Amino acid sequence: MAEDFNWAIGGEAGDGIDSTGKIFAQALSRAGRHVFTSKDFASRIRGGYTAYKIRTAVDSVDSVVDRLDVLVALTQRTIDENLDELHEGSAIIYDGERSWEAEIPEEMTAVDVPLNSLAEEAGGSIMRNVVALGAACAIANFDVEYLDEALEKRFGGKGSKIVENNKEAARLGEEYVEENYDLDHLGYDLETTDEDYVLLNGNEALGMGALAAGCRFYAGYPITPATSIMEYLTGRIEQYGGHVVQAEDELSAINMALGGARAGARSMTATSGAGIDLMTETFGLVATSETPLVIVDVQRSGPSTGMPTKQEQGDLNMALYGGHGEVPRFVVAPTTIDECFWKAIEAFNLAEKYQTPVFLISDLAMSVTEQTFPPETFDMDAVEIDRGKLVDQDEVDEWLDEQGRFRAHADTDDGVSPRAIPGTIDGAHMSTGLEHDELGRRTEDQDERVQQVDKRYRKVETARNEEDWAYREFGNPDADDLVISWGSNEGALVEALEYLEDDGIDVRVISVPYIFPRPDLSEEIEAAEDVIVVECNATGQFADLLEHDTLTRVKRINKYTGVRFKADELAEEITEQLSAEVPA
Amino acid sequence: MSSDVRFTDFKSDKQPTWCPGCGDFGTMNGMMKALAETGNDPDNTFVVAGIGCSGKIGTYMHSYALHGVHGRALPVGTGVKMARPDIEVMVAGGDGDGYSIGAGHFVHAVRRNVDMTYVVMDNRIYGLTKGQASPTSRSDFETSTTPEGPKQPPVNPLALALASGASFIAQSFASDALRHQEIVQQAIEHDGFGFVNVFSPCVTFNDVDTYDYFRDNLVDLDEEGHDPSDYEAAKKVILDSDKEYQGVMYQDDQSVPYHEQHGVTEDMSDIPDGAPEDAMDLVREFY
């Protein structure tokens, strides 16, 4: 039996799939097990197939696999959708009293539990999913008591009666399975440890990073899958004197955030898909007015409305090139959930140090996936804040011209000008999207135009030299073949190394968290025999960049089904690419 | 900046490139005088403008200022005010900037009741693009893009504000300097969104809505004994399309600005050197 255990609950949207899955994930985390979750959901409120999947192990888990050990099926479609992931040792929990007749392949273990009746016995049919959780505990040899804390967390606000009823529901489910089935032959036995873990998803980590970094103002417009960042900040940012505005549209959201940033607050906006298109109008203004702003794009399947609830990494070119004219900006792409936290902090520091828009590009798979971490992964004492050249009352004099006017866009060796925020005496100045002189005033003078364009790009050069645009490395550093990835593919890729190793294939993996500026991979690519670039889009946008950087053809693995990479699938694709011809 | 601020302190040394005789000169002078008169100075004032002739105002004034993209000055002003409730925010726009491309933002800024002053320089034409119909152009006004007139009724910005739940609605005339200044001053002093539509004639492209036209037709609400706290009276004046009015049409004296309603009182620009002291609580929440 594999040492990791894979569980899922599936049904129709509106069946409480998400909260049930979350309760089980939290229970596993409290039991000192690592958890990695994934979600299948459709773009609708009710109806349509939806599932919450959990992979759990004692060791850290960073990706999903094609295997399901226990499935709670609230509908036949749940079984059908997951047939290829079920195996002979799989158990399927269903309610034989419900109106649908479960068709379960013979080789699998059908566990018929009267979820509804038992829930009613505990106090109400609404708890049928919790009965199923108890049943799952029995199958997995996992102590049902671990569910209690998670149930308290979920239902505590609704009173102790509700919590007690839910605990009872779980126990009824467990007892029913223990009394009616002998499932020892399945061999599941979930080991527990004394470790304390936290369980959170990419958007939560990103929002937490923003708060740690001192973000005080957020403006956004609801859009899947970015909305949960706004939901996370709402109710928490106030503790620090901050505020979230739900704007009327994305055009407004980015302009509000721009206003907040110019007023001196660390400000952020987040969106996805079409929302980023709308914001594009303002990218140039943020850059030319030299406003520090963090703009988050949680990518989803495009173009147009595409597949709003599905995974893709298709916005890289937009982040790099979006906006008319030439817009200096930084593009940072966290590769793991914990990196969403650290890169958010880095994004705010970069934005203020270089007075430039910073695009933080995440993706759907990372945003909704929950993962366990030791709490010290998010060590708040290690958070550093760098506000750059923010001038105070005493320093402002150094930057006044002969007439006493503040040189907000002063040309400097490093390209970074002093920044005075409202209220700073004698710092008053104008900023504009028009080309301007050092004072921020409109100019069409050729020399001044060139001076300002050069100055803005000099900041990028300064950052290129001063910051650490490192990559993350896995596998064998001396291997002949090199696999490169960006964004959330890292977890699956790292696990794919194990499969490859089993087949005697040795590769070096480079995972790149910076799109612009990005690490110079010329030497690494030159030294490699085969170079394969892995990304969730159809055209290979990052591969194009690398080819451009190194003038070397690379091989590509592209997935654009709307589903993230799985480790075993990646291992297969890499094996295939290694023996394929390099494209002409 | 010393406490005895003069309105000229709000002037920059850039010479305006507005056409000689443009209403925007008077509009801006009134804004500067109103700011000085209400005890503000350039270092605690933030002026936001969009695109068009009105958009140039930040260049000719001296204060913290942002000249943004077309139609989106109000969201910028909202962001500034939320981050810094201590800062005086004034937003300038034009009829195209505010009632066409920015119409959506106008409605929402009004209903949020953000404590800022919104001055719209309404010349009923697109001036900077050399004479096309604007949202407030008369339906028979012939322009380069509407040779037979727009054949659609003009937007009534006052009614749009009223319908959106405005707490302060006023109209002034750039050429009636004292009244214009007084009205902007009242808008600044209002706790909430102070909206002033200013008749600011375009001497180059609009030969209908001229200084003479407004002088001859303007009815001053103060002289009419209008009570701005009377909602029904305000509605009547605002919906009266037969007359041009100046004065404060409506003011809700119970108005509570957005930031107060949302408990925002702090200066958000001040943050600690590292993560907040109790930040590990944010992590523990995920146990």
Coordinates of N, CA and C in Angstrom, one line a residue, chain A residues 26 30 153 196-200 204 208 211-214 216-217 232 236 239-249 251-252 255-256 258-260 262-266 281-282 285 289 375-376 378-380 383-385 387 405 420-434 441-442, chain B residues 1 12-14 17 42-46 55-59 61-70 72 74-84 86-87 101 104-106 108-109 112 258 262 264-287:
Chain A
Q26 N -8.5 19.6 7.6 CA -8.0 20.2 8.9 C -7.8 19.1 9.9
R30 N -4.4 18.4 11.9 CA -4.3 18.4 13.4 C -3.7 17.1 13.9
K153 N -14.1 24.3 14.9 CA -13.7 25.4 14.1 C -14.7 25.8 13.1
D196 N 2.6 20.1 14.6 CA 1.5 21.1 14.4 C 1.7 21.7 13.1
Y197 N 0.7 21.6 12.3 CA 0.8 22.3 10.9 C -0.3 23.3 10.8
V198 N -0.1 24.3 9.9 CA -1.1 25.2 9.4 C -1.5 24.7 8.0
L199 N -2.8 25.0 7.7 CA -3.3 24.5 6.4 C -3.9 25.8 5.7
L200 N -3.3 26.1 4.6 CA -3.8 27.3 3.9 C -3.6 27.2 2.4
E204 N -4.7 32.7 0.3 CA -4.6 33.0 1.7 C -3.2 33.4 2.1
M208 N -2.0 37.0 3.4 CA -1.2 37.0 4.7 C 0.1 37.7 4.5
L211 N -0.5 41.5 4.3 CA -0.7 42.1 5.6 C 0.7 42.1 6.4
A212 N 1.5 41.1 6.3 CA 2.8 41.1 6.9 C 3.6 42.2 6.4
A213 N 3.5 42.5 5.1 CA 4.3 43.5 4.4 C 3.8 44.9 4.7
G214 N 2.7 45.0 5.4 CA 2.2 46.4 5.7 C 1.2 46.9 4.7
R216 N -2.0 48.2 3.4 CA -3.1 48.9 4.2 C -4.3 49.1 3.3
F217 N -4.1 49.2 2.0 CA -5.2 49.6 1.2 C -5.3 48.6 0.0
Y232 N -10.2 37.4 2.1 CA -9.3 37.2 3.2 C -8.9 38.5 3.8
R236 N -9.7 41.5 8.1 CA -8.4 41.3 8.8 C -7.6 42.6 8.6
Q239 N -7.7 45.3 11.3 CA -6.9 45.2 12.5 C -5.7 46.1 12.5
Y240 N -5.2 46.4 11.3 CA -4.0 47.2 11.2 C -4.3 48.6 10.7
G241 N -5.6 49.0 10.8 CA -5.9 50.3 10.3 C -6.1 50.4 8.8
G242 N -6.2 49.3 8.1 CA -6.4 49.3 6.7 C -7.8 49.2 6.2
H243 N -8.0 49.1 4.9 CA -9.4 49.1 4.4 C -9.4 48.4 3.0
V244 N -10.5 47.7 2.8 CA -10.7 47.1 1.5 C -11.9 47.8 0.8
V245 N -11.8 48.2 -0.4 CA -12.9 48.7 -1.2 C -13.3 47.8 -2.3
Q246 N -14.5 47.4 -2.3 CA -15.0 46.6 -3.5 C -15.4 47.7 -4.5
A247 N -14.6 47.8 -5.5 CA -14.8 48.9 -6.6 C -15.9 48.5 -7.5
E248 N -16.3 49.4 -8.4 CA -17.4 49.1 -9.3 C -16.9 48.4 -10.5
D249 N -15.6 48.4 -10.8 CA -15.0 47.6 -11.9 C -13.5 47.6 -11.7
L251 N -11.2 48.8 -13.7 CA -10.6 50.1 -14.0 C -10.5 50.9 -12.8
S252 N -11.7 50.9 -12.0 CA -11.7 51.7 -10.8 C -10.8 51.1 -9.8
N255 N -7.2 52.1 -10.2 CA -7.0 53.5 -10.0 C -7.2 53.9 -8.5
M256 N -8.0 53.2 -7.8 CA -8.1 53.4 -6.4 C -6.9 53.0 -5.7
L258 N -4.0 52.8 -7.0 CA -3.0 53.8 -7.4 C -3.1 55.1 -6.5
G259 N -4.3 55.5 -6.2 CA -4.5 56.7 -5.4 C -4.0 56.4 -3.9
G260 N -4.3 55.2 -3.4 CA -3.8 54.8 -2.1 C -2.3 54.8 -2.1
R262 N -0.2 56.5 -4.0 CA 0.4 57.8 -4.1 C 0.2 58.6 -2.8
A263 N -0.8 58.2 -2.0 CA -1.0 58.8 -0.7 C 0.0 58.2 0.3
G264 N 0.7 57.2 -0.1 CA 1.8 56.7 0.8 C 1.4 55.3 1.4
A265 N 0.3 54.8 1.2 CA -0.1 53.5 1.7 C 0.4 52.4 0.8
R266 N 0.9 51.3 1.4 CA 1.2 50.1 0.6 C -0.1 49.6 0.1
E281 N -5.1 49.5 -19.1 CA -5.1 50.9 -19.4 C -4.2 51.7 -18.4
T282 N -4.2 51.3 -17.2 CA -3.6 52.1 -16.1 C -2.1 51.7 -15.9
L285 N 0.4 54.4 -16.6 CA 0.3 55.5 -15.6 C 1.0 55.2 -14.3
S289 N 4.2 57.5 -13.6 CA 4.0 58.4 -12.4 C 4.9 57.8 -11.3
P375 N 4.2 26.1 11.0 CA 3.9 27.5 11.1 C 5.1 28.4 10.9
E376 N 6.3 27.9 11.3 CA 7.5 28.7 11.2 C 7.9 29.0 9.7
F378 N 6.2 30.5 7.9 CA 5.8 31.9 7.7 C 6.3 32.7 8.9
D379 N 7.6 32.7 9.1 CA 8.2 33.4 10.2 C 8.1 34.9 10.1
M380 N 7.2 35.4 10.9 CA 7.0 36.9 10.8 C 8.2 37.7 11.3
V383 N 10.4 38.9 8.4 CA 9.8 39.8 7.4 C 10.6 41.2 7.5
E384 N 11.1 41.6 6.3 CA 11.8 42.9 6.3 C 11.0 43.8 5.4
I385 N 10.9 45.1 5.8 CA 10.2 46.1 5.1 C 11.2 47.1 4.6
R387 N 11.1 50.6 2.4 CA 10.3 51.6 1.8 C 11.0 52.4 0.8
R405 N 11.3 73.9 -5.7 CA 10.3 72.9 -6.2 C 10.8 71.5 -6.0
A420 N 8.1 61.8 -2.1 CA 7.4 62.5 -1.0 C 6.0 62.3 -1.0
I421 N 5.4 61.9 0.1 CA 3.9 61.6 0.1 C 3.2 62.8 0.7
P422 N 1.9 63.0 0.4 CA 1.2 64.1 0.8 C 1.4 64.4 2.3
G423 N 1.5 65.6 2.6 CA 1.7 66.0 4.0 C 3.1 66.4 4.3
T424 N 4.0 65.9 3.4 CA 5.4 66.2 3.5 C 5.6 67.7 3.1
I425 N 6.0 68.5 4.0 CA 6.1 70.0 3.7 C 7.1 70.2 2.7
D426 N 6.8 71.0 1.7 CA 7.6 71.4 0.5 C 7.7 70.2 -0.5
G427 N 7.1 69.2 -0.2 CA 7.2 68.0 -1.2 C 6.1 68.0 -2.2
A428 N 5.2 69.0 -2.2 CA 4.1 69.0 -3.2 C 4.6 68.9 -4.6
H429 N 4.0 68.1 -5.4 CA 4.4 67.9 -6.8 C 3.3 67.3 -7.6
M430 N 3.4 67.4 -8.8 CA 2.4 66.8 -9.8 C 3.0 65.6 -10.4
S431 N 2.2 64.6 -10.6 CA 2.6 63.4 -11.4 C 1.6 63.2 -12.5
T432 N 2.1 62.6 -13.5 CA 1.2 62.5 -14.7 C 1.7 61.3 -15.6
G433 N 0.7 60.9 -16.4 CA 1.0 59.9 -17.4 C 1.5 60.5 -18.6
L434 N 1.5 61.8 -18.7 CA 2.2 62.5 -19.8 C 3.7 62.4 -19.6
R441 N 6.3 67.7 -14.6 CA 5.4 68.6 -15.4 C 5.6 68.2 -16.9
R442 N 4.5 68.3 -17.6 CA 4.5 67.8 -19.0 C 5.6 68.4 -19.8
Chain B
M1 N 4.7 74.9 5.0 CA 3.8 76.0 4.5 C 3.2 76.7 5.8
S12 N 0.9 77.2 -9.8 CA 2.2 76.8 -10.2 C 2.8 77.8 -11.2
D13 N 4.0 77.7 -11.5 CA 4.6 78.7 -12.4 C 4.4 78.3 -13.9
K14 N 3.6 77.3 -14.1 CA 3.3 77.0 -15.5 C 2.2 77.9 -16.1
T17 N -2.3 76.6 -20.9 CA -2.4 76.6 -22.4 C -3.8 76.6 -22.8
P42 N -0.9 73.8 0.1 CA -0.6 72.8 -1.0 C 0.0 71.5 -0.5
D43 N 0.6 71.5 0.7 CA 1.2 70.3 1.2 C 0.2 69.3 1.8
N44 N -1.0 69.8 2.1 CA -2.0 68.8 2.6 C -3.2 68.6 1.6
T45 N -2.9 69.1 0.4 CA -4.0 69.0 -0.6 C -3.6 68.1 -1.8
F46 N -4.5 67.3 -2.2 CA -4.2 66.4 -3.3 C -5.3 66.7 -4.4
G55 N -8.3 68.3 -17.5 CA -7.2 67.4 -17.0 C -5.9 68.2 -16.7
K56 N -5.8 69.3 -17.4 CA -4.5 70.1 -17.3 C -4.4 70.8 -15.9
I57 N -5.5 70.8 -15.2 CA -5.5 71.7 -14.0 C -4.4 71.4 -13.0
G58 N -4.1 70.1 -12.8 CA -3.0 69.8 -11.9 C -1.7 70.4 -12.2
T59 N -1.5 70.7 -13.5 CA -0.2 71.3 -13.9 C -0.2 72.7 -13.6
M61 N -1.9 74.2 -11.1 CA -2.0 74.4 -9.7 C -0.7 73.8 -9.0
H62 N -0.5 74.3 -7.7 CA 0.6 73.7 -7.0 C 0.0 73.0 -5.8
S63 N 0.2 71.7 -5.7 CA -0.2 70.9 -4.6 C 0.3 69.5 -4.9
Y64 N 0.0 68.5 -4.1 CA 0.2 67.1 -4.5 C -0.8 66.9 -5.5
A65 N -0.5 66.2 -6.6 CA -1.4 66.1 -7.7 C -1.2 64.9 -8.6
L66 N -2.2 64.4 -9.1 CA -2.0 63.3 -10.1 C -2.9 63.6 -11.3
H67 N -2.3 63.5 -12.5 CA -3.0 63.7 -13.7 C -3.1 62.3 -14.3
G68 N -4.3 61.7 -14.3 CA -4.4 60.3 -14.6 C -4.9 60.0 -16.0
V69 N -5.6 58.8 -16.1 CA -6.1 58.4 -17.4 C -7.6 59.0 -17.5
H70 N -8.1 58.8 -18.7 CA -9.4 59.4 -19.0 C -10.5 58.8 -18.2
R72 N -11.1 58.4 -15.0 CA -10.9 57.6 -13.8 C -10.3 58.4 -12.6
L74 N -11.9 60.0 -10.3 CA -12.7 59.8 -9.0 C -12.1 58.6 -8.3
P75 N -11.9 57.4 -8.9 CA -11.3 56.3 -8.2 C -10.0 56.7 -7.5
V76 N -9.1 57.4 -8.3 CA -7.9 57.8 -7.7 C -8.1 58.6 -6.4
G77 N -9.0 59.6 -6.6 CA -9.3 60.5 -5.4 C -9.8 59.6 -4.2
T78 N -10.6 58.6 -4.5 CA -11.1 57.7 -3.5 C -10.0 57.0 -2.8
G79 N -9.0 56.5 -3.6 CA -7.9 55.8 -3.0 C -7.1 56.7 -2.1
V80 N -6.9 58.0 -2.5 CA -6.1 58.9 -1.7 C -6.8 59.2 -0.4
K81 N -8.1 59.5 -0.5 CA -8.8 59.8 0.7 C -8.9 58.7 1.7
M82 N -9.1 57.4 1.2 CA -9.1 56.3 2.1 C -7.8 56.1 2.8
A83 N -6.7 56.2 2.1 CA -5.4 56.0 2.7 C -5.1 57.1 3.6
R84 N -5.6 58.3 3.3 CA -5.2 59.5 4.1 C -6.4 60.4 4.4
D86 N -6.6 62.5 6.4 CA -6.2 63.8 6.8 C -5.9 64.7 5.7
I87 N -6.0 64.2 4.5 CA -5.6 65.0 3.3 C -6.9 65.5 2.6
I101 N -17.0 58.7 -20.4 CA -16.1 57.5 -20.1 C -16.1 57.3 -18.6
G104 N -19.7 55.7 -15.0 CA -19.9 54.6 -14.0 C -19.2 55.0 -12.7
H105 N -18.0 55.5 -12.8 CA -17.3 55.9 -11.6 C -18.0 57.0 -10.8
F106 N -18.6 57.9 -11.6 CA -19.4 59.1 -11.0 C -20.5 58.6 -10.1
H108 N -20.8 55.7 -8.7 CA -20.4 55.0 -7.5 C -19.6 55.9 -6.5
A109 N -18.9 56.9 -7.0 CA -18.3 57.8 -6.1 C -19.3 58.6 -5.3
R112 N -20.9 56.3 -2.7 CA -20.0 56.0 -1.6 C -19.9 57.2 -0.6
Y258 N -17.9 58.3 3.7 CA -17.5 56.9 3.6 C -16.5 56.5 4.7
H262 N -17.0 53.6 7.6 CA -16.2 52.4 7.6 C -15.1 52.4 8.7
V264 N -12.6 54.2 9.1 CA -11.2 54.5 8.7 C -10.8 55.8 9.3
T265 N -9.8 55.8 10.2 CA -9.4 57.1 10.8 C -7.9 57.3 10.6
E266 N -7.2 56.1 10.5 CA -5.7 56.2 10.5 C -5.1 56.6 9.2
D267 N -3.9 57.2 9.4 CA -3.0 57.5 8.3 C -2.4 56.2 7.9
M268 N -2.7 55.7 6.7 CA -2.3 54.4 6.3 C -0.8 54.4 5.8
S269 N -0.2 55.6 5.7 CA 1.1 55.6 5.1 C 2.2 55.2 6.1
D270 N 1.8 55.1 7.4 CA 2.7 54.8 8.4 C 2.7 53.3 8.8
I271 N 3.7 52.6 8.5 CA 3.7 51.2 8.8 C 5.0 50.8 9.6
P272 N 4.9 49.7 10.3 CA 6.1 49.3 11.1 C 7.2 48.8 10.2
D273 N 8.4 48.7 10.8 CA 9.6 48.3 10.1 C 9.6 46.8 9.6
G274 N 8.8 46.0 10.4 CA 8.7 44.6 10.0 C 7.3 44.2 10.0
A275 N 7.0 42.9 10.1 CA 5.6 42.5 10.2 C 5.0 43.1 11.5
P276 N 3.7 43.3 11.5 CA 3.0 43.8 12.7 C 3.3 42.9 13.9
E277 N 3.4 43.4 15.1 CA 3.8 42.7 16.3 C 3.1 41.4 16.5
D278 N 1.8 41.4 16.3 CA 1.0 40.2 16.5 C 0.8 39.3 15.3
A279 N 1.6 39.5 14.3 CA 1.4 38.9 13.0 C 1.3 37.4 13.0
M280 N 2.0 36.8 14.0 CA 2.0 35.3 14.0 C 0.6 34.8 14.3
D281 N -0.3 35.7 14.8 CA -1.7 35.3 15.0 C -2.4 35.0 13.6
L282 N -1.9 35.7 12.6 CA -2.4 35.5 11.3 C -2.1 34.1 10.8
V283 N -0.9 33.6 11.2 CA -0.5 32.2 10.9 C -1.3 31.2 11.7
R284 N -1.4 31.5 13.0 CA -2.1 30.5 13.9 C -3.5 30.3 13.5
E285 N -4.1 31.3 12.9 CA -5.5 31.2 12.5 C -5.7 29.9 11.6
F286 N -4.6 29.5 10.9 CA -4.8 28.4 10.0 C -4.5 27.0 10.6
Y287 N -4.3 27.0 11.9 CA -4.1 25.7 12.6 C -5.3 24.8 12.4

